[in-house]
mmCIF file of C-alpha atoms and ligand atoms in Angstrom:
data_model
loop_
_atom_site.group_PDB
_atom_site.id
_atom_site.type_symbol
_atom_site.label_atom_id
_atom_site.label_comp_id
_atom_site.label_asym_id
_atom_site.label_seq_id
_atom_site.Cartn_x
_atom_site.Cartn_y
_atom_site.Cartn_z
ATOM 1 C CA LEU A 11 10.853 16.664 8.484
ATOM 2 C CA ARG A 12 14.449 16.951 7.649
ATOM 3 C CA VAL A 13 15.808 15.941 4.218
ATOM 4 C CA CYS A 14 18.706 13.519 4.513
ATOM 5 C CA PRO A 15 21.359 14.541 1.960
ATOM 6 C CA GLY A 16 22.661 11.645 -0.170
ATOM 7 C CA GLN A 17 20.044 9.084 0.777
ATOM 8 C CA ARG A 18 17.524 7.418 -1.346
ATOM 9 C CA PHE A 19 14.910 6.910 1.285
ATOM 10 C CA GLN A 20 13.240 10.139 2.452
ATOM 11 C CA VAL A 21 10.834 10.001 5.340
ATOM 12 C CA ALA A 22 9.228 13.312 4.128
ATOM 13 C CA ASP A 23 8.448 11.652 0.692
ATOM 14 C CA LEU A 24 6.901 8.664 2.580
ATOM 15 C CA LEU A 25 4.556 11.068 4.647
ATOM 16 C CA ALA A 26 3.698 12.983 1.462
ATOM 17 C CA HIS A 27 2.551 9.886 -0.423
ATOM 18 C CA LEU A 28 0.678 8.590 2.541
ATOM 19 C CA GLN A 29 -0.987 11.918 3.071
ATOM 20 C CA ALA A 30 -1.858 12.223 -0.628
ATOM 21 C CA ALA A 31 -3.694 8.846 -0.641
ATOM 22 C CA PRO A 32 -6.988 9.625 1.125
ATOM 23 C CA VAL A 33 -9.593 10.986 -1.147
ATOM 24 C CA SER A 34 -13.385 11.985 -0.772
ATOM 25 C CA ALA A 35 -14.891 10.676 2.519
ATOM 26 C CA ASN A 36 -13.898 7.173 2.561
ATOM 27 C CA ASP A 37 -11.603 6.189 -0.384
ATOM 28 C CA VAL A 38 -7.830 5.833 -1.079
ATOM 29 C CA LEU A 39 -6.070 6.768 -4.372
ATOM 30 C CA LEU A 40 -4.035 3.866 -5.674
ATOM 31 C CA LYS A 41 -1.051 5.910 -7.170
ATOM 32 C CA PRO A 42 0.099 7.512 -3.949
ATOM 33 C CA TYR A 43 -0.721 4.379 -1.986
ATOM 34 C CA LEU A 44 1.603 2.382 -4.265
ATOM 35 C CA ALA A 45 4.116 5.161 -4.226
ATOM 36 C CA SER A 46 4.340 4.823 -0.404
ATOM 37 C CA TRP A 47 5.322 1.148 -0.934
ATOM 38 C CA ASP A 48 8.000 2.180 -3.436
ATOM 39 C CA GLU A 49 9.455 4.481 -0.804
ATOM 40 C CA LEU A 50 9.460 1.664 1.749
ATOM 41 C CA ILE A 51 11.259 -0.552 -0.650
ATOM 42 C CA LYS A 52 13.960 2.219 -0.758
ATOM 43 C CA PHE A 53 14.205 1.932 3.065
ATOM 44 C CA LEU A 54 14.609 -1.799 2.873
ATOM 45 C CA GLU A 55 17.254 -1.492 0.251
ATOM 46 C CA ALA A 56 19.331 0.571 2.634
ATOM 47 C CA LEU A 57 19.208 -2.413 5.050
ATOM 48 C CA GLY A 58 21.177 -4.617 2.587
ATOM 49 C CA PRO A 59 20.574 -8.047 0.850
ATOM 50 C CA MET A 60 19.131 -9.881 3.920
ATOM 51 C CA VAL A 61 15.749 -8.230 3.314
ATOM 52 C CA GLY A 62 15.889 -8.468 -0.550
ATOM 53 C CA LEU A 63 13.197 -11.071 -0.430
ATOM 54 C CA ILE A 64 10.888 -8.719 1.221
ATOM 55 C CA SER A 65 11.498 -5.826 -1.240
ATOM 56 C CA GLN A 66 10.930 -8.345 -4.068
ATOM 57 C CA GLU A 67 7.771 -9.437 -2.534
ATOM 58 C CA ILE A 68 6.399 -5.730 -2.296
ATOM 59 C CA GLU A 69 7.575 -5.010 -5.753
ATOM 60 C CA SER A 70 5.872 -7.888 -7.200
ATOM 61 C CA LYS A 71 2.543 -7.072 -5.419
ATOM 62 C CA THR A 72 2.602 -3.369 -6.511
ATOM 63 C CA ALA A 73 3.502 -4.507 -10.082
ATOM 64 C CA ILE A 74 0.454 -6.690 -10.298
ATOM 65 C CA ILE A 75 -1.934 -3.843 -9.366
ATOM 66 C CA ARG A 76 -0.030 -1.426 -11.708
ATOM 67 C CA ASP A 77 -0.253 -3.854 -14.609
ATOM 68 C CA LEU A 78 -3.941 -4.466 -14.093
ATOM 69 C CA ALA A 79 -4.339 -0.655 -14.024
ATOM 70 C CA GLN A 80 -2.530 -0.267 -17.349
ATOM 71 C CA LYS A 81 -4.704 -2.864 -19.069
ATOM 72 C CA ALA A 82 -7.902 -1.321 -17.730
ATOM 73 C CA GLU A 83 -6.713 2.068 -19.070
ATOM 74 C CA LYS A 84 -6.964 0.762 -22.562
ATOM 75 C CA GLU A 85 -10.478 -0.632 -22.016
ATOM 76 C CA PRO A 86 -12.459 2.577 -22.527
ATOM 77 C CA GLU A 87 -10.538 3.569 -25.643
ATOM 78 C CA LYS A 88 -11.431 0.194 -27.083
ATOM 79 C CA LYS A 89 -15.130 0.419 -26.008
ATOM 80 C CA MET A 90 -15.302 4.017 -27.255
ATOM 81 C CA LYS A 91 -13.891 3.066 -30.735
ATOM 82 C CA GLU A 92 -16.381 0.134 -30.915
ATOM 83 C CA ARG A 93 -19.248 2.395 -30.029
ATOM 84 C CA LYS A 94 -18.186 5.095 -32.434
ATOM 85 C CA ARG A 95 -18.132 2.522 -35.256
ATOM 86 C CA THR A 96 -21.534 1.273 -34.496
ATOM 87 C CA HIS A 97 -23.114 4.611 -33.702
ATOM 88 C CA GLN A 98 -21.269 6.748 -36.312
ATOM 89 C CA GLN A 99 -23.291 10.012 -37.354
ATOM 90 C CA SER A 100 -26.336 8.630 -35.549
ATOM 91 C CA ASP A 101 -25.188 9.607 -32.029
ATOM 92 C CA PRO A 102 -24.012 13.278 -32.026
ATOM 93 C CA VAL A 103 -24.210 13.410 -28.104
ATOM 94 C CA LEU A 104 -21.645 10.723 -27.845
ATOM 95 C CA MET A 105 -19.230 12.599 -30.045
ATOM 96 C CA ILE A 106 -19.414 15.715 -28.092
ATOM 97 C CA SER A 107 -18.794 14.064 -24.721
ATOM 98 C CA HIS A 108 -16.024 12.218 -26.237
ATOM 99 C CA ASN A 109 -14.296 15.343 -27.416
ATOM 100 C CA SER A 110 -14.523 17.350 -24.353
ATOM 101 C CA SER A 111 -12.172 15.645 -22.109
ATOM 102 C CA SER A 112 -11.871 18.415 -19.639
ATOM 103 C CA ASP A 113 -15.568 18.196 -18.961
ATOM 104 C CA TYR A 114 -16.153 17.960 -15.179
ATOM 105 C CA SER A 115 -18.444 14.879 -15.290
ATOM 106 C CA GLU A 116 -15.741 13.151 -17.314
ATOM 107 C CA MET A 117 -13.273 13.828 -14.518
ATOM 108 C CA ASN A 118 -15.720 12.592 -11.990
ATOM 109 C CA HIS A 119 -16.147 9.577 -14.076
ATOM 110 C CA ARG A 120 -12.336 9.071 -14.235
ATOM 111 C CA LEU A 121 -12.253 9.112 -10.351
ATOM 112 C CA SER A 122 -14.763 6.228 -10.191
ATOM 113 C CA PHE A 123 -13.239 4.297 -13.026
ATOM 114 C CA GLY A 124 -10.909 1.298 -13.163
ATOM 115 C CA TYR A 125 -7.910 1.317 -10.860
ATOM 116 C CA THR A 126 -7.922 4.976 -9.803
ATOM 117 C CA SER A 127 -8.898 4.321 -6.191
ATOM 118 C CA VAL A 128 -9.409 1.365 -3.933
ATOM 119 C CA ARG A 129 -13.153 1.541 -4.212
ATOM 120 C CA SER A 130 -13.165 1.989 -7.884
ATOM 121 C CA MET A 131 -10.952 -0.980 -8.147
ATOM 122 C CA ILE A 132 -13.300 -3.117 -6.070
ATOM 123 C CA LYS A 133 -16.156 -2.050 -8.235
ATOM 124 C CA TRP A 134 -14.447 -2.566 -11.504
ATOM 125 C CA GLU A 135 -13.153 -6.060 -10.502
ATOM 126 C CA LEU A 136 -16.498 -7.123 -9.236
ATOM 127 C CA GLU A 137 -18.315 -5.861 -12.386
ATOM 128 C CA ASN A 138 -15.830 -7.519 -14.584
ATOM 129 C CA GLY A 139 -15.804 -10.860 -12.698
ATOM 130 C CA LEU A 140 -12.108 -10.607 -11.759
ATOM 131 C CA VAL A 141 -12.498 -11.421 -8.032
ATOM 132 C CA ASP A 142 -12.471 -15.022 -7.084
ATOM 133 C CA PHE A 143 -13.776 -15.644 -3.488
ATOM 134 C CA HIS A 144 -12.795 -19.322 -3.499
ATOM 135 C CA LYS A 145 -9.536 -19.731 -5.236
ATOM 136 C CA GLN A 146 -6.319 -17.858 -5.536
ATOM 137 C CA THR A 147 -6.003 -15.535 -8.502
ATOM 138 C CA ASN A 148 -3.967 -12.426 -9.177
ATOM 139 C CA SER A 149 -6.830 -9.945 -8.760
ATOM 140 C CA GLY A 150 -6.105 -6.359 -7.638
ATOM 141 C CA CYS A 151 -8.380 -6.854 -4.611
ATOM 142 C CA ARG A 152 -6.548 -9.961 -3.189
ATOM 143 C CA THR A 153 -3.191 -8.363 -3.928
ATOM 144 C CA LEU A 154 -4.192 -5.090 -2.169
ATOM 145 C CA LEU A 155 -5.215 -7.340 0.821
ATOM 146 C CA ARG A 156 -1.676 -8.654 1.123
ATOM 147 C CA LEU A 157 -0.307 -5.167 1.169
ATOM 148 C CA HIS A 158 -2.970 -4.011 3.484
ATOM 149 C CA ARG A 159 -2.175 -6.812 5.984
ATOM 150 C CA ALA A 160 1.502 -5.794 5.827
ATOM 151 C CA LEU A 161 0.656 -2.094 6.424
ATOM 152 C CA LEU A 162 -1.020 -3.082 9.822
ATOM 153 C CA TRP A 163 2.305 -4.662 10.878
ATOM 154 C CA LEU A 164 4.145 -1.638 9.867
ATOM 155 C CA GLN A 165 1.707 0.681 11.879
ATOM 156 C CA ASN A 166 2.138 -1.489 14.931
ATOM 157 C CA PHE A 167 5.892 -1.539 14.555
ATOM 158 C CA LEU A 168 6.402 2.123 14.065
ATOM 159 C CA LEU A 169 3.968 2.880 16.887
ATOM 160 C CA GLU A 170 6.175 0.724 19.330
ATOM 161 C CA LEU A 171 9.267 2.159 17.904
ATOM 162 C CA GLY A 172 8.077 5.695 18.433
ATOM 163 C CA ARG A 173 6.923 5.253 21.895
ATOM 164 C CA ASP A 174 9.088 7.761 23.776
ATOM 165 C CA THR A 175 10.128 6.384 27.168
ATOM 166 C CA THR A 176 11.746 9.553 28.591
ATOM 167 C CA GLU A 177 11.278 8.027 32.200
ATOM 168 C CA GLY A 178 14.581 6.343 31.603
ATOM 169 C CA GLU A 179 12.849 3.041 30.856
ATOM 170 C CA HIS A 180 14.911 0.635 28.831
ATOM 171 C CA LEU A 181 14.349 1.191 25.103
ATOM 172 C CA ARG A 182 13.832 -2.171 23.310
ATOM 173 C CA SER A 183 15.640 -3.004 20.185
ATOM 174 C CA PRO A 184 13.867 -2.465 16.862
ATOM 175 C CA SER A 185 14.627 -6.087 15.966
ATOM 176 C CA ASP A 186 12.735 -7.291 19.040
ATOM 177 C CA LEU A 187 9.795 -4.892 18.333
ATOM 178 C CA CYS A 188 9.800 -6.056 14.729
ATOM 179 C CA LYS A 189 9.536 -9.685 15.709
ATOM 180 C CA GLU A 190 6.875 -8.948 18.535
ATOM 181 C CA THR A 191 4.618 -6.932 16.202
ATOM 182 C CA TYR A 192 4.966 -9.422 13.413
ATOM 183 C CA LEU A 193 3.920 -12.303 15.531
ATOM 184 C CA ARG A 194 0.866 -10.271 16.781
ATOM 185 C CA THR A 195 -0.218 -9.278 13.165
ATOM 186 C CA LEU A 196 1.117 -10.514 9.836
ATOM 187 C CA ALA A 197 2.462 -13.830 10.980
ATOM 188 C CA HIS A 198 -1.302 -15.110 11.240
ATOM 189 C CA HIS A 199 -1.491 -14.929 7.430
ATOM 190 C CA HIS A 200 1.897 -16.529 6.774
ATOM 191 C CA THR A 201 2.970 -20.120 6.205
ATOM 192 C CA TRP A 202 5.627 -21.652 8.412
ATOM 193 C CA TRP A 203 8.339 -21.130 5.768
ATOM 194 C CA VAL A 204 7.571 -17.598 5.340
ATOM 195 C CA ARG A 205 7.625 -17.059 8.959
ATOM 196 C CA LYS A 206 11.074 -18.590 9.132
ATOM 197 C CA ALA A 207 12.194 -16.122 6.394
ATOM 198 C CA ALA A 208 10.767 -13.270 8.342
ATOM 199 C CA GLU A 209 12.695 -14.276 11.459
ATOM 200 C CA LEU A 210 15.953 -13.925 9.321
ATOM 201 C CA ALA A 211 14.776 -10.587 8.157
ATOM 202 C CA PHE A 212 14.360 -9.249 11.646
ATOM 203 C CA LEU A 213 18.040 -9.789 12.278
ATOM 204 C CA ALA A 214 18.680 -7.220 9.505
ATOM 205 C CA MET A 215 16.788 -4.621 11.380
ATOM 206 C CA PRO A 216 19.303 -1.942 12.504
ATOM 207 C CA GLU A 217 19.768 -0.677 15.985
ATOM 208 C CA ARG A 218 18.242 2.704 16.953
ATOM 209 C CA PRO A 219 21.163 4.876 16.043
ATOM 210 C CA TYR A 220 21.109 3.605 12.344
ATOM 211 C CA PHE A 221 17.406 4.107 12.286
ATOM 212 C CA TYR A 222 17.711 7.596 13.494
ATOM 213 C CA LEU A 223 20.141 8.244 10.698
ATOM 214 C CA LEU A 224 17.689 6.986 8.187
ATOM 215 C CA VAL A 225 14.972 9.260 9.336
ATOM 216 C CA CYS A 226 17.470 12.184 10.044
ATOM 217 C CA VAL A 227 16.986 12.649 13.721
ATOM 218 C CA GLU A 228 19.404 12.445 16.699
ATOM 219 C CA THR A 229 17.358 11.470 19.675
ATOM 220 C CA GLN A 230 14.496 9.163 20.642
ATOM 221 C CA ALA A 231 12.223 12.244 21.359
ATOM 222 C CA GLU A 232 12.830 13.519 17.911
ATOM 223 C CA ALA A 233 12.288 10.090 16.358
ATOM 224 C CA ALA A 234 9.011 9.751 18.241
ATOM 225 C CA VAL A 235 7.661 12.954 16.698
ATOM 226 C CA VAL A 236 8.510 11.738 13.200
ATOM 227 C CA LEU A 237 7.234 8.164 13.797
ATOM 228 C CA ASN A 238 4.032 9.447 15.209
ATOM 229 C CA ARG A 239 3.213 11.476 12.204
ATOM 230 C CA ILE A 240 3.864 8.469 9.939
ATOM 231 C CA VAL A 241 1.741 6.225 12.160
ATOM 232 C CA ARG A 242 -1.186 8.663 12.001
ATOM 233 C CA ALA A 243 -0.938 8.768 8.143
ATOM 234 C CA ILE A 244 -0.842 5.072 7.937
ATOM 235 C CA GLU A 245 -3.790 4.664 10.252
ATOM 236 C CA GLU A 246 -5.933 6.865 8.067
ATOM 237 C CA VAL A 247 -5.113 4.927 4.920
ATOM 238 C CA TYR A 248 -5.326 1.587 6.713
ATOM 239 C CA GLU A 249 -8.756 2.258 8.252
ATOM 240 C CA ARG A 250 -10.258 3.386 4.984
ATOM 241 C CA ASN A 251 -9.007 0.291 3.170
ATOM 242 C CA GLU A 252 -10.182 -1.904 5.934
ATOM 243 C CA VAL A 253 -13.625 -0.666 5.789
ATOM 244 C CA ALA A 254 -13.828 -0.767 1.894
ATOM 245 C CA LEU A 255 -12.596 -4.392 2.042
ATOM 246 C CA GLN A 256 -14.868 -5.404 4.822
ATOM 247 C CA GLU A 257 -17.912 -3.891 3.221
ATOM 248 C CA HIS A 258 -17.339 -6.176 0.271
ATOM 249 C CA GLY A 259 -16.503 -9.290 2.234
ATOM 250 C CA MET A 260 -12.911 -9.239 1.044
ATOM 251 C CA LEU A 261 -10.922 -9.548 4.234
ATOM 252 C CA ASP A 262 -10.296 -13.256 3.642
ATOM 253 C CA LEU A 263 -9.796 -13.391 -0.083
ATOM 254 C CA PRO A 264 -7.587 -16.475 -0.953
HETATM 255 C C1 1Q0 B 304 13.469 -5.763 8.333
HETATM 256 C C2 1Q0 B 304 12.121 -5.743 7.920
HETATM 257 C C3 1Q0 B 304 11.355 -6.808 8.608
HETATM 258 C C4 1Q0 B 304 9.925 -7.103 7.946
HETATM 259 C C5 1Q0 B 304 9.084 -7.892 8.726
HETATM 260 C C6 1Q0 B 304 7.968 -8.456 8.019
HETATM 261 C C7 1Q0 B 304 8.487 -9.756 7.475
HETATM 262 C C8 1Q0 B 304 7.764 -10.435 6.358
HETATM 263 C C9 1Q0 B 304 8.601 -11.402 5.649
HETATM 264 C C10 1Q0 B 304 7.953 -12.061 4.580
HETATM 265 C C11 1Q0 B 304 8.772 -12.455 3.335
HETATM 266 C C12 1Q0 B 304 7.956 -12.311 2.158
HETATM 267 C C13 1Q0 B 304 7.725 -13.609 1.380
HETATM 268 C C14 1Q0 B 304 6.403 -13.820 0.757
HETATM 269 C C15 1Q0 B 304 5.254 -13.751 1.458
HETATM 270 C C16 1Q0 B 304 3.882 -14.042 0.840
HETATM 271 O O1 1Q0 B 304 3.707 -15.336 1.054
HETATM 272 C C17 1Q0 B 304 2.821 -13.160 1.422
HETATM 273 C C18 1Q0 B 304 1.405 -13.569 1.057
HETATM 274 O O2 1Q0 B 304 1.265 -13.456 -0.461
HETATM 275 P P1 1Q0 B 304 0.624 -14.572 -1.301
HETATM 276 O O3 1Q0 B 304 0.592 -13.961 -2.675
HETATM 277 O O4 1Q0 B 304 1.470 -15.811 -1.102
HETATM 278 O O5 1Q0 B 304 -0.760 -14.934 -0.707
HETATM 279 N N1 1Q0 B 304 2.971 -11.789 1.129
HETATM 280 C C19 1Q0 B 304 2.808 -10.710 1.920
HETATM 281 O O6 1Q0 B 304 2.477 -10.948 3.136
HETATM 282 C C20 1Q0 B 304 3.154 -9.394 1.315
HETATM 283 C C21 1Q0 B 304 3.870 -8.405 2.184
HETATM 284 C C22 1Q0 B 304 5.073 -9.079 2.921
HETATM 285 C C23 1Q0 B 304 6.208 -8.093 3.338
HETATM 286 C C24 1Q0 B 304 5.836 -6.906 4.260
HETATM 287 C C25 1Q0 B 304 6.974 -6.237 4.777
HETATM 288 C C26 1Q0 B 304 6.733 -4.803 4.904
HETATM 289 C C27 1Q0 B 304 8.052 -4.001 5.167
HETATM 290 C C28 1Q0 B 304 8.157 -2.652 5.212
HETATM 291 C C29 1Q0 B 304 9.351 -1.739 5.318
HETATM 292 C C30 1Q0 B 304 9.732 -1.549 6.726
HETATM 293 C C31 1Q0 B 304 10.500 -0.352 6.871
HETATM 294 C C32 1Q0 B 304 10.009 0.660 7.985
HETATM 295 C C33 1Q0 B 304 10.734 1.904 7.874
HETATM 296 C C34 1Q0 B 304 9.824 3.083 8.300
HETATM 297 C C35 1Q0 B 304 10.657 4.313 8.456
HETATM 298 C C36 1Q0 B 304 9.923 5.418 9.052
#
């Protein structure tokens, strides 16, 4: 992947974040997952103010999860202090495990704690009664679900865009592909007003040459290679999140 000088959005960075996200057999790390969205925001920013609404929406969704993560970070310190106060002197074991922070079991503990990964977030929010299955809240799980649905649209869109029609077939405009894949996926979850706003955003989708410029390629064949790598990386992340959410009955969280 080429580095595009002077550009904020770098397709190599996007791919790196996406590929850093899968962890263990079936989990996804939240930090690189959210960093992928940060990178997509940079892409949108290059398209101008027409899509400002979308970048804002992504920003606010990622901020919700990051804020929750920050609050949860402080929880163990609080609990540890409380326990230390009540168990002082009487619990030497606790003191040892508290001081050896490089301990392997402690690292393992961190991976399964709080908002480290999608599965740890689900576990944490269920255990702390933060997920509401009947009414809208700002839980990390329902917020992730919004990003998750949007990622399916992106995967569909980039797949279509990367289809290399070397047989001389007519290449469809990104704007049309954007609309078609949106109606097939994300639109099902949007209100009438949001769909209208989306229609405006499609108009801001650049033609292929500008697109090639943003991902630093010159031909459709080159673009297909880059896009297919991104699509495969998205698929891996998307599938894992889909299974995790589905296993917990979270695919319809209000
Ligand atoms: C030019 C880009 C076109 C994008 C097509 C998708 C249009 C969506 C527009 C919707 C506007 C957002 C307004 C708010 C929506 C919320 O109601 C909704 C539900 O949340 P809630 O809390 O009300 O239940 N929110 C969402 O669905 C969240 C996600 C929406 C935006 C997803 C757009 C993702 C864009 C990614 C960047 C595309 C760049 C591709 C470049 C790749 C280069 C290799």
